[in-house]
Coordinates of C-alpha atoms in Angstrom, one line a residue:
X133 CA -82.7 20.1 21.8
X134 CA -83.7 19.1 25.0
X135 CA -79.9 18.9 25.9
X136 CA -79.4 22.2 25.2
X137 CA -82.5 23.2 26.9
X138 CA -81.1 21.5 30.3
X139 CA -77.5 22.9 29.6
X140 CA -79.7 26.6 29.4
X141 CA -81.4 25.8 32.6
X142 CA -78.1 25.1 34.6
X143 CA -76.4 28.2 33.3
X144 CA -79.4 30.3 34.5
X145 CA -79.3 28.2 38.1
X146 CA -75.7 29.0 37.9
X147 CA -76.2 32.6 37.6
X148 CA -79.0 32.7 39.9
X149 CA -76.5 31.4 42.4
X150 CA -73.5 33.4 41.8
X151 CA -76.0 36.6 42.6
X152 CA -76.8 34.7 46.2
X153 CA -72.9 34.3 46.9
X154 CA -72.7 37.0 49.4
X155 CA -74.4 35.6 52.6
X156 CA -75.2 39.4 54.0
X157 CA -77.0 41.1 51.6
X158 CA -81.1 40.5 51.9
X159 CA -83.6 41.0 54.2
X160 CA -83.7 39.7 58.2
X161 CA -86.3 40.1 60.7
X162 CA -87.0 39.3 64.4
X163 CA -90.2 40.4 66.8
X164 CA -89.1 40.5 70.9
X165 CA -92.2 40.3 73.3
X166 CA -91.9 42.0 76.3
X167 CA -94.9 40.0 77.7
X168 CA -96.5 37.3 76.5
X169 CA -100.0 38.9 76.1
X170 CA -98.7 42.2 74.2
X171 CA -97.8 42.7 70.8
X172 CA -94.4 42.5 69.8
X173 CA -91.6 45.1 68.7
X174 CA -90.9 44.6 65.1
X175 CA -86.7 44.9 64.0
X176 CA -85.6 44.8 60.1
X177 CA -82.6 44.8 58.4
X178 CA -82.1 45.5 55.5
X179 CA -78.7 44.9 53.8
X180 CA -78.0 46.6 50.3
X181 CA -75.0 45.2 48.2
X182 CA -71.4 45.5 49.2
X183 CA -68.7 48.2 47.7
X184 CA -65.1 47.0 47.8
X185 CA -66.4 43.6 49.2
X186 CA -66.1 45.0 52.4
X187 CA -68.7 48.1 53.4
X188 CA -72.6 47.3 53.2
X189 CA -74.7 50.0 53.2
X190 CA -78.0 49.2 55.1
X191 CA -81.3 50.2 56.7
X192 CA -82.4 49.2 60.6
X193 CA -86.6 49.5 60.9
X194 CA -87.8 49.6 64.4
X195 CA -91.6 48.9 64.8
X196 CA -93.8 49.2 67.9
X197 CA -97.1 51.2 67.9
X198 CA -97.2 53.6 67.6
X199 CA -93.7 54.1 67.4
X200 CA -91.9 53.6 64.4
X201 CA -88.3 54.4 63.1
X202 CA -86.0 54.2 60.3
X203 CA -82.3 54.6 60.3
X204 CA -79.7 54.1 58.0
X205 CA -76.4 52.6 59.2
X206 CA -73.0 51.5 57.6
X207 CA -71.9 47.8 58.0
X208 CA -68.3 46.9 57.8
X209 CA -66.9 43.4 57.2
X210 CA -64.4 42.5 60.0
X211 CA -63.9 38.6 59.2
X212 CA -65.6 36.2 57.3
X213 CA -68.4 35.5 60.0
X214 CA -68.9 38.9 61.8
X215 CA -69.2 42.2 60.1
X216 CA -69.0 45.2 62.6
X217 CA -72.0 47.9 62.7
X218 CA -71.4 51.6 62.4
X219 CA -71.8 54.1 65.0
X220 CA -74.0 56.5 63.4
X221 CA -77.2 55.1 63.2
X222 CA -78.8 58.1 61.0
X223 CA -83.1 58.7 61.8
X224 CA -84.3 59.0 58.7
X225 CA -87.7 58.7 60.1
X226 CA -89.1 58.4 63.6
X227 CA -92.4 59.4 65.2
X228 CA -94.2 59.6 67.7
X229 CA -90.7 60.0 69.8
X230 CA -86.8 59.7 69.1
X231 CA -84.8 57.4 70.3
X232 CA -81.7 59.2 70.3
X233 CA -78.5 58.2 71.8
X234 CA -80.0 54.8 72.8
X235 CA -79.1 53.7 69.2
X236 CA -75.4 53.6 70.4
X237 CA -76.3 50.6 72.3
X238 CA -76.4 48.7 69.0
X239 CA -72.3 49.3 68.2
X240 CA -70.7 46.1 68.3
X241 CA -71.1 43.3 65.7
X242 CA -73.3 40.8 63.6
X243 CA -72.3 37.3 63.8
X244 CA -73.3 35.2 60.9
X245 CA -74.9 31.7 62.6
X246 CA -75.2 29.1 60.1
X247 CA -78.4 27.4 60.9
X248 CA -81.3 25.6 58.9
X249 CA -82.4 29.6 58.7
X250 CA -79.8 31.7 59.0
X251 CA -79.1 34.3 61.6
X252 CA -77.3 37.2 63.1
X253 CA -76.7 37.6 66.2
X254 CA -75.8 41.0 67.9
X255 CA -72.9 41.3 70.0
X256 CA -72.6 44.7 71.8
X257 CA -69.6 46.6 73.4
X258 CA -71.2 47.7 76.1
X259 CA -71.7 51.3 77.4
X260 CA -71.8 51.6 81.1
X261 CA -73.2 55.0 81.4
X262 CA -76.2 55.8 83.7
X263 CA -76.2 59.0 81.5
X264 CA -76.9 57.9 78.2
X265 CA -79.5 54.9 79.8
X266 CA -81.8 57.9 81.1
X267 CA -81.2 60.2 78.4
X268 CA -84.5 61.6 77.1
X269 CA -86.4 58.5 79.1
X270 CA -89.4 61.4 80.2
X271 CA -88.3 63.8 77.1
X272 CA -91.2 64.7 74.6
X273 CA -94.4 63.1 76.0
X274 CA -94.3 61.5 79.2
X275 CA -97.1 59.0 78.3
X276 CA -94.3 57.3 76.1
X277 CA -92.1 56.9 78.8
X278 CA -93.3 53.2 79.2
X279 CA -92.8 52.5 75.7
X280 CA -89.5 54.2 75.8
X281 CA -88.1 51.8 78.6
X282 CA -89.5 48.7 76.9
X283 CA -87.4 49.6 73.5
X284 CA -84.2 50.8 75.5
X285 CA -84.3 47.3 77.0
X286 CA -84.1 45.6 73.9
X287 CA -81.7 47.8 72.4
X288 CA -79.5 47.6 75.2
X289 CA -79.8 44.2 76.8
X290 CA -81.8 41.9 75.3
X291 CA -80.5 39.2 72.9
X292 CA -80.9 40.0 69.3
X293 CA -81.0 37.0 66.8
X294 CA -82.7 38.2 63.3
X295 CA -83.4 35.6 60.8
X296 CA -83.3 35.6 57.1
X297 CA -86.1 36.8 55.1
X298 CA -85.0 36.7 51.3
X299 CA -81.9 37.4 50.0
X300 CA -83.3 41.0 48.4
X301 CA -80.1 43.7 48.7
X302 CA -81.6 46.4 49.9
X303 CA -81.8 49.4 47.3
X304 CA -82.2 53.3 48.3
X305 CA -80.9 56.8 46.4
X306 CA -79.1 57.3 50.1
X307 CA -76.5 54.6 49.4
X308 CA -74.2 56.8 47.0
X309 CA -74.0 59.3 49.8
X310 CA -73.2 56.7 52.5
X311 CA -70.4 55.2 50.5
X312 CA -68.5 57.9 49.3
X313 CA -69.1 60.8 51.8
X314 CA -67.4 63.2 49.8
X315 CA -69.0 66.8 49.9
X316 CA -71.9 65.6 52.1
X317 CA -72.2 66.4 55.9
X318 CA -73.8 62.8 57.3
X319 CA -70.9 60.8 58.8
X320 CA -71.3 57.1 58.9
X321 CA -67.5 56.0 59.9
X322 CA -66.0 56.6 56.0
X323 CA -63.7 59.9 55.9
X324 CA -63.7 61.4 52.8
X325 CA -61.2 59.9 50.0
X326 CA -57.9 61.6 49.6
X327 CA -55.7 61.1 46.5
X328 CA -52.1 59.8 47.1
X329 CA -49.6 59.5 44.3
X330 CA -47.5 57.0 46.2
X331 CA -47.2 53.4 45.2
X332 CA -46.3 52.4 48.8
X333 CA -46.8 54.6 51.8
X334 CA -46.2 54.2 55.7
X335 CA -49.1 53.5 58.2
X336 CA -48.2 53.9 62.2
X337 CA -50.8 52.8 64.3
X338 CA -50.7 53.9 68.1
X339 CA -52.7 54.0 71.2
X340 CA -53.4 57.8 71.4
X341 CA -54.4 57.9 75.5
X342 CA -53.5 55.8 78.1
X343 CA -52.8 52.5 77.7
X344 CA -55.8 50.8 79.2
X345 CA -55.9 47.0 76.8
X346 CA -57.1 48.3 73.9
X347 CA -57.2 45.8 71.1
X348 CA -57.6 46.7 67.6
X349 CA -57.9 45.0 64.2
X350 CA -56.5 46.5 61.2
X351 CA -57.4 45.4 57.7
X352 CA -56.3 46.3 54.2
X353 CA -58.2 45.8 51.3
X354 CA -59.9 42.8 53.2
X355 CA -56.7 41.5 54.5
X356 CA -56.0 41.9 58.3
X357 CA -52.4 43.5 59.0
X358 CA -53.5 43.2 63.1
X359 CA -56.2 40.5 64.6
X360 CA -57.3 41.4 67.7
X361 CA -53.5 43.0 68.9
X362 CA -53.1 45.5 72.1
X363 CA -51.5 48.3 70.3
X364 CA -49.4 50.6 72.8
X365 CA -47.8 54.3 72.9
X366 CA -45.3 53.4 70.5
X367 CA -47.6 51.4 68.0
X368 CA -46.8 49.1 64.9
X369 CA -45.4 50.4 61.6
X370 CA -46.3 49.2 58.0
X371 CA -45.6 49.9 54.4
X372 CA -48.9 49.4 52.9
X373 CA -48.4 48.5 48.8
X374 CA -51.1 50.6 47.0
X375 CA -53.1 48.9 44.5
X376 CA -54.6 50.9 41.7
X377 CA -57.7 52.7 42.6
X378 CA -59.0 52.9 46.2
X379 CA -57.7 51.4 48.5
X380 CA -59.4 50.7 52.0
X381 CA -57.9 50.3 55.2
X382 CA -60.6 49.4 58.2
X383 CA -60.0 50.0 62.2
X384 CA -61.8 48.0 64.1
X385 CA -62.4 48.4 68.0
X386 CA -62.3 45.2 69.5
X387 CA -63.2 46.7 73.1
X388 CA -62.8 49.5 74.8
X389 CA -60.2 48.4 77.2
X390 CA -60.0 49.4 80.9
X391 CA -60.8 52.8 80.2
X392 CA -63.9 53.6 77.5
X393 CA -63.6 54.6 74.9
X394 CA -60.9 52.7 72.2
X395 CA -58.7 55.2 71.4
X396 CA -56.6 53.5 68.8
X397 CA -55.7 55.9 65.6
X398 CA -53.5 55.3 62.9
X399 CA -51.7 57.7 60.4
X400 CA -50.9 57.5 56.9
X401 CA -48.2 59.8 55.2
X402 CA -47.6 60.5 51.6
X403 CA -46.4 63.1 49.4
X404 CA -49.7 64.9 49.0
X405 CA -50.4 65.0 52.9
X406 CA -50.4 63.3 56.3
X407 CA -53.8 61.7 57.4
X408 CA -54.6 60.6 60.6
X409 CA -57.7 58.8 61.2
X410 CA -58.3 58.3 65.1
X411 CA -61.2 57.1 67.5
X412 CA -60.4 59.6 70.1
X413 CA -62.2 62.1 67.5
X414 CA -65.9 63.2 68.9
X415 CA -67.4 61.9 65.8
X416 CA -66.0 58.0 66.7
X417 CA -66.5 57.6 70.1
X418 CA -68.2 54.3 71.1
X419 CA -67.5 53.7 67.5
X420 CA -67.2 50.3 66.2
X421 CA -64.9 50.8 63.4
X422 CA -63.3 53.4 61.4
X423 CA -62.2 53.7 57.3
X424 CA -59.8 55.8 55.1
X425 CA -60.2 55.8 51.5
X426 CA -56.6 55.9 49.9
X427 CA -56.9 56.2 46.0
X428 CA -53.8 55.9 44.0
X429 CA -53.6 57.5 41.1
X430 CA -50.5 58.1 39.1
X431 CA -48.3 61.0 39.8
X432 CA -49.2 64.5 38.6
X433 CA -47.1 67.5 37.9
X434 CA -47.9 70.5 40.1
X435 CA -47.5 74.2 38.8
X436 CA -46.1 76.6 41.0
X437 CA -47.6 80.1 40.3
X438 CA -44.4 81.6 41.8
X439 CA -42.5 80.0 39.4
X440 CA -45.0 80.1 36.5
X441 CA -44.2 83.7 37.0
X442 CA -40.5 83.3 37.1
X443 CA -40.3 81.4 33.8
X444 CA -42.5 84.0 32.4
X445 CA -40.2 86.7 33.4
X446 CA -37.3 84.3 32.0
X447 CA -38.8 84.2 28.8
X448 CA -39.3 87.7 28.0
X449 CA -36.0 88.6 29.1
X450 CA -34.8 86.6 26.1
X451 CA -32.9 83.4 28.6
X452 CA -33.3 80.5 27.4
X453 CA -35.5 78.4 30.3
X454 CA -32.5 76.8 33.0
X455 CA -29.6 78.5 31.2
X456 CA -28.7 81.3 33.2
X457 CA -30.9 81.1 35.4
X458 CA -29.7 82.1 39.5
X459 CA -28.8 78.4 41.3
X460 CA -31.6 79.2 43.8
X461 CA -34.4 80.1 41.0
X462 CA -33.3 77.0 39.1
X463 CA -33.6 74.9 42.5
X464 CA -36.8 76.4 42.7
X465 CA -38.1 75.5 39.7
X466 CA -36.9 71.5 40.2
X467 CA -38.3 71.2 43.7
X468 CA -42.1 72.3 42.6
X469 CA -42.2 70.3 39.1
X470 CA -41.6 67.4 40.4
X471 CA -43.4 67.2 43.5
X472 CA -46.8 67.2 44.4
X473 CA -49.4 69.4 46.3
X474 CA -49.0 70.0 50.2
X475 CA -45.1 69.4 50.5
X476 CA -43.9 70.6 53.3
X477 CA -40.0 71.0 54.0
X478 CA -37.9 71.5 57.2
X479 CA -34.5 73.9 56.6
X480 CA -32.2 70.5 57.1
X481 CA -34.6 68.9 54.3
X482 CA -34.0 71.5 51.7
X483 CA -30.8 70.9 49.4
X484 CA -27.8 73.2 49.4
X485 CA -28.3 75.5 47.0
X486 CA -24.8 75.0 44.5
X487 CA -22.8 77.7 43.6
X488 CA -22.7 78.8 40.6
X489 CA -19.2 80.0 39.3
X490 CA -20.5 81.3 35.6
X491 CA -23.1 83.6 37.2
X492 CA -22.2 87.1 35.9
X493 CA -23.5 90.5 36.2
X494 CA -26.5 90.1 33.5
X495 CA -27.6 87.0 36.1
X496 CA -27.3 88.8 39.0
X497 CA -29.4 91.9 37.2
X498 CA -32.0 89.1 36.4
X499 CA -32.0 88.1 39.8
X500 CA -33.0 91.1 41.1
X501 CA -35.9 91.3 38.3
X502 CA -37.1 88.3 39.5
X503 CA -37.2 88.9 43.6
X504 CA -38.6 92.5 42.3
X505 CA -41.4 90.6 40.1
X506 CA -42.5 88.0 43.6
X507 CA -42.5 91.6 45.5
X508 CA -39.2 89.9 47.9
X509 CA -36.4 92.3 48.6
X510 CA -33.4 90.3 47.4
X511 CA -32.2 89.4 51.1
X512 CA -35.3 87.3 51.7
X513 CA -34.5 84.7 48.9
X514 CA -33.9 82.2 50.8
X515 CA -37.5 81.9 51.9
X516 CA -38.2 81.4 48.4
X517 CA -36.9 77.7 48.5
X518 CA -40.0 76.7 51.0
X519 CA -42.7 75.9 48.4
X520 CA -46.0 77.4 49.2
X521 CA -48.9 74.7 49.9
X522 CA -51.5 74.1 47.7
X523 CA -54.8 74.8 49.7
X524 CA -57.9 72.7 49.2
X525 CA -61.0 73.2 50.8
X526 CA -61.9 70.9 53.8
X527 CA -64.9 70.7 56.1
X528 CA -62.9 69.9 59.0
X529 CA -65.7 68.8 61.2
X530 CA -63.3 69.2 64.3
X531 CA -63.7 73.4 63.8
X532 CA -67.3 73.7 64.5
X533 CA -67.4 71.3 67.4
X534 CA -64.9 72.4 69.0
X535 CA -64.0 76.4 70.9
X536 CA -61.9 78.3 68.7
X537 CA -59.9 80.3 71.3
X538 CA -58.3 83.1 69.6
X539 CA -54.6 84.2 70.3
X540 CA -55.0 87.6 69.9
X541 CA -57.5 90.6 68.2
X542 CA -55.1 90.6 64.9
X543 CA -51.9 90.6 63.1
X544 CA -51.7 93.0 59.8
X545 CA -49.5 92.5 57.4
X546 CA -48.5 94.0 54.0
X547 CA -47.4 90.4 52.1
X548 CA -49.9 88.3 50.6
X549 CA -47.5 85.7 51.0
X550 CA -46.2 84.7 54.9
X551 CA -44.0 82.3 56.3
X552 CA -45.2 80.0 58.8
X553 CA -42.1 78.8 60.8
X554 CA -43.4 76.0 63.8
X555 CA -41.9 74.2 66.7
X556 CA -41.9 72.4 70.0
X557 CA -39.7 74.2 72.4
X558 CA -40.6 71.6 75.3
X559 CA -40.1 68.2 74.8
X560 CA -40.4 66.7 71.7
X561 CA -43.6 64.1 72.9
X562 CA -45.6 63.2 69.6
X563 CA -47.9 66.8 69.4
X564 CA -49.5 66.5 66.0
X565 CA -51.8 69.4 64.7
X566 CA -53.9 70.6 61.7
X567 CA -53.9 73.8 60.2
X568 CA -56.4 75.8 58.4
X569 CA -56.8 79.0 56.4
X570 CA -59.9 80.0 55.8
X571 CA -61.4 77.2 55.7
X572 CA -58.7 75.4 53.1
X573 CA -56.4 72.7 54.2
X574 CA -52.5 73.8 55.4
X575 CA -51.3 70.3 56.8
X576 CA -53.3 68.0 58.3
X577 CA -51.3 65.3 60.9
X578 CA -48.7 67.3 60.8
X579 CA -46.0 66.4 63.5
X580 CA -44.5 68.8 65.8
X581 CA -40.6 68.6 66.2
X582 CA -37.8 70.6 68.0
X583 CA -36.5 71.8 64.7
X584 CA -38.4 74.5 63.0
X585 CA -40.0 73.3 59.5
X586 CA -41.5 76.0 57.5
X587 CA -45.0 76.2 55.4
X588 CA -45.6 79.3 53.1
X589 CA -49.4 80.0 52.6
X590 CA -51.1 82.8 50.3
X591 CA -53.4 85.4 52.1
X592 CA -56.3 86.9 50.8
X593 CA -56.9 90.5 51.0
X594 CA -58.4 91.3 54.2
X595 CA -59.1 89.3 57.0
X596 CA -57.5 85.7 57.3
X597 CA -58.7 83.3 60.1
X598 CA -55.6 80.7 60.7
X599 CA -56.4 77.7 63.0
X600 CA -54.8 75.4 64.0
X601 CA -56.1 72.0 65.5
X602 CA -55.0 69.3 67.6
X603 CA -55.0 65.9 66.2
X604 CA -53.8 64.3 69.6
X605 CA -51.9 65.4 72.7
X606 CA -48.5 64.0 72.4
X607 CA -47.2 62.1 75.4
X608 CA -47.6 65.1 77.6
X609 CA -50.9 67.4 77.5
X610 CA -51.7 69.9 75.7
X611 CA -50.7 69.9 72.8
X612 CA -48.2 72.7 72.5
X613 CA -45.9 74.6 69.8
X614 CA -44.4 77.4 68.9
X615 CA -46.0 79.6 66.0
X616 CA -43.5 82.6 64.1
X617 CA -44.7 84.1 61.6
X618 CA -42.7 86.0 58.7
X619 CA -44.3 88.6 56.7
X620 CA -41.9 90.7 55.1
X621 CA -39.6 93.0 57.6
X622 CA -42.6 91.7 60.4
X623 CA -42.0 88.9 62.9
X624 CA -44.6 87.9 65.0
X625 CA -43.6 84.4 67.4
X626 CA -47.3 83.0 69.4
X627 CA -47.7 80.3 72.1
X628 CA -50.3 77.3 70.3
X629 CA -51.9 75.3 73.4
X630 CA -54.0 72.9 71.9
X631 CA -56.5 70.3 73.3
X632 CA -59.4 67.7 71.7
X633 CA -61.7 70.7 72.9
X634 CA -60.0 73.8 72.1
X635 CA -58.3 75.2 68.7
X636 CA -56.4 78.5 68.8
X637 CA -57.4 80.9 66.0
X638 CA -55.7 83.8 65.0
X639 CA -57.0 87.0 62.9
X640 CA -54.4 88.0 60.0
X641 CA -55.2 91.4 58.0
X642 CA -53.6 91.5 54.7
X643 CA -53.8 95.2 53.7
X644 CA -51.3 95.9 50.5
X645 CA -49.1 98.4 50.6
X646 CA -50.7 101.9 49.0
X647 CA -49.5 102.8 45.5
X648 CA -47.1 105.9 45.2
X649 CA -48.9 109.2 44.5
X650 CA -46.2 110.2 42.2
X651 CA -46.0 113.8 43.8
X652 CA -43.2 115.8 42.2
X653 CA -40.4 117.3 45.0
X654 CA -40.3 121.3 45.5
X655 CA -37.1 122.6 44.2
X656 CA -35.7 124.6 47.4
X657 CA -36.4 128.1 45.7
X658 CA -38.8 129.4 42.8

């Protein structure tokens, strides 16, 4: 008995132990006195438990009476002994005054200091801007302004060593929402998941500005692909082999070289979309780190309603399904059954369509049924081999925060379905731009070449806003292409000059063509 009663106890210390394994998670505290005779300002953190063993969702409390705040922050594990904080430091709470921007002055990381009691230590990338040190210093109440100083010193200057309280993971409804940002407008450095049905995909990493000594570390899934690497203009490639699942790959900013901020990005391309994920962006700078969510799930097969339509047409006609069916229809139907959403295709990516030597007048007839039923005149076919995109909605932050110049008043057209043909006719220097239609994603990273590539995209009736977006400027700012547009018999070509505070938007009516009034004609004499 009393063996198995010690045998009971060790499991239970065992257990007890295996729940302490993860050094972060729990409580720590520190108290800075700015003179020896005052009371102290209080700082808590509060660390909840990890997802993917890498992102810690946690709390910062900032106490000094009568000030108190709360904020919410994302922690991100760089190495074994440092994990790097987040840039958004979200108020959840603070009264009587906000501390605002000064939060900023926290990005860096948390060293883990093995000691008797164990510690972290902050270690900032510092800011050197006189603007954001007196920003809203004699804002609100001036009597705070004191107080205000005395906590922007510590934030920004002083050393900050919290010790270990308990080993409590902090727990809070907010921590859903902080680890998987989907549909909900608080940024904390995750971008939203996006599903890619590739087992192995390409990752380029780059510096997107000048190339000032900016040193990045890149992990994946925990490993590091880069460790503290200057990354230049023409950047590192990888093939990343997707596990099942999410997958997450973490930027880190090491510095922010000669000239603030970091501006490393990296992109990822896939079937479903290219993604690039870049510190550059408003919403990163002075930003610590960076993630992407990549989940891989297994491949899906994507209905065309174009062709849906075709094969119904097929099908009453009495054919049976791929037998004499037109090459191109038949091409058609391969390309967008097999592939999934947002493909886009350049004219030297699209097969040759064969010929088809047994195609005979019945065929030809059925053709013509078929370009009648997708309201093409039969000389336009060729368009037909672009499959359209599959639009998703997106809340592309970089719309609102940015001025939406607009090309022109408007552009009707009579198609609900258009032809988007773009490219550079300057230099071919790494332009990369997003587009959007009303608010659904086009393409997003989407690389701007000397040869045209083509995107079809479905209007809605009435008014369209198009926009497109700049991701970076290329080698040689703006960023700049060449927008044609095909709508039926109409041809419409626009100049895109695109910046990191500018998109160009463009106003496309869709008004269908009125139905025939059926009026008989007046024979010449009654």
């Amino acid at each position: 008995m009393r063996s198995i009663y010690l045998l009971i106890v060790c499991f239970s210390c065992m257990l007890t132990a295996s729940a302490q394994t993860d050094k972060w998670v729990g409580t720590w505290s520190m108290e800075y006195k700015p003179w020896p005779t005052t009371g102290g300002i209080r700082m808590e953190l509060h660390i909840g438990n990890p997802a993917y063993n890498a992102l810690y969702p946690a709390q910062i409390k900032v106490i000094y009476p009568p000030f108190s705040g709360v904020y919410e922050v994302l922690l991100a594990k760089k190495n074994d002994n440092q994990l790097g904080i987040g840039r958004n430091k979200f108020p959840v709470s603070e009264a009587p005054f906000h501390l605002g921007a000064w939060m900023l002055y926290l990005n860096g990381t948390l060293t883990y200091e093995t000691k008797k009691t164990p510690e972290l230590s902050v270690q900032r990338m510092w800011i050197n801007s006189n603007e954001l040190y007196m920003q809203g210093l004699y804002s609100d109440d001036e009597m705070y302004a004191y107080m205000k100083d005395l906590l922007r010193e510590l934030l920004s200057r002083k050393d900050i060593a919290l010790k270990k309280m308990n080993n409590t993971p902090w727990q809070h409804s907010d921590i859903h929402r902080m680890l998987h940002p989907e549909g909900d407008s608080i940024y904390f450095g995750i971008y939203d998941k996006v599903d890619v049905y590739d087992s192995i995909v390409p990752l380029s990493i780059r510096d997107e500005d000048a190339i000032d000594k900016d040193t990045v570390t890149l992990l994946y899934n925990g490993k590091p692909l880069l460790n503290k690497e200057y990354i230049t203009e023409t950047g590192k490639q990888f093939q990343l082999q997707l596990d099942s699942g999410v997958n997450i790959v973490t930027l880190f900013a090491d510095n922010y070289g000669r000239l603030p901020p970091n501006t490393g990005a990296f992109r990822v391309a896939s079937s479903t979309g290219r993604y690039i994920y870049d510190f550059t962006d408003r919403a990163n700078r002075y930003a610590t780190f960076l993630v992407a969510q990549l989940n891989h799930i297994p491949r899906k097969t994507v209905k065309d309603s174009v062709v849906s339509k075709t094969t119904l047409n097929t099908v009453k006609t009495g054919q049976p399904q791929g037998g004499n069916i037109p090459a191109q229809s038949r091409q058609t139907a391969v390309n967008t059954t097999n592939t999934p959403a947002a493909v886009i295709q350049s004219p030297s990516d699209r097969s040759s369509q064969p010929d088809n030597t047994e195609d005979n007048d019945e065929s030809e007839q059925q053709h013509t049924a078929i370009a009648r039923l997708r309201n093409k005149a039969a000389l336009q076919a060729a368009i037909d081999t672009v499959k359209p995109v599959l639009l998703r909605a997106i809340d592309d932050r970089r719309i609102k925060e940015r001025r939406n110049s607009l090309l022109e008043k408007k552009f009707v057209v009579e198609e609900d379905i258009i032809l988007l043909e773009l490219w550079d006719d300057a230099a071919e220097d790494g332009d990369s731009i997003s587009i959007r239609l009303n608010g659904q994603e086009v393409v997003t990273g989407f690389p701007v070449k000397k040869k045209r590539q083509h995107i079809k995209v479905t209007l809605q009736e009435g008014e369209n806003r198009l926009i497109m977006v700049a991701d970076n400027l290329g080698a040689i700012a703006p960023n700049t292409a060449v927008l044609r547009i095909v709508a039926g018999a109409l041809r419409k070509s626009l100049s895109i000059k695109t910046n990191m505070k500018q998109n160009n938007m463009l106003l496309i009516v869709y008004e269908p063509k009125p139905a025939p009034t059926g009026k008989k004609k007046r024979s010449g004499k009654n």
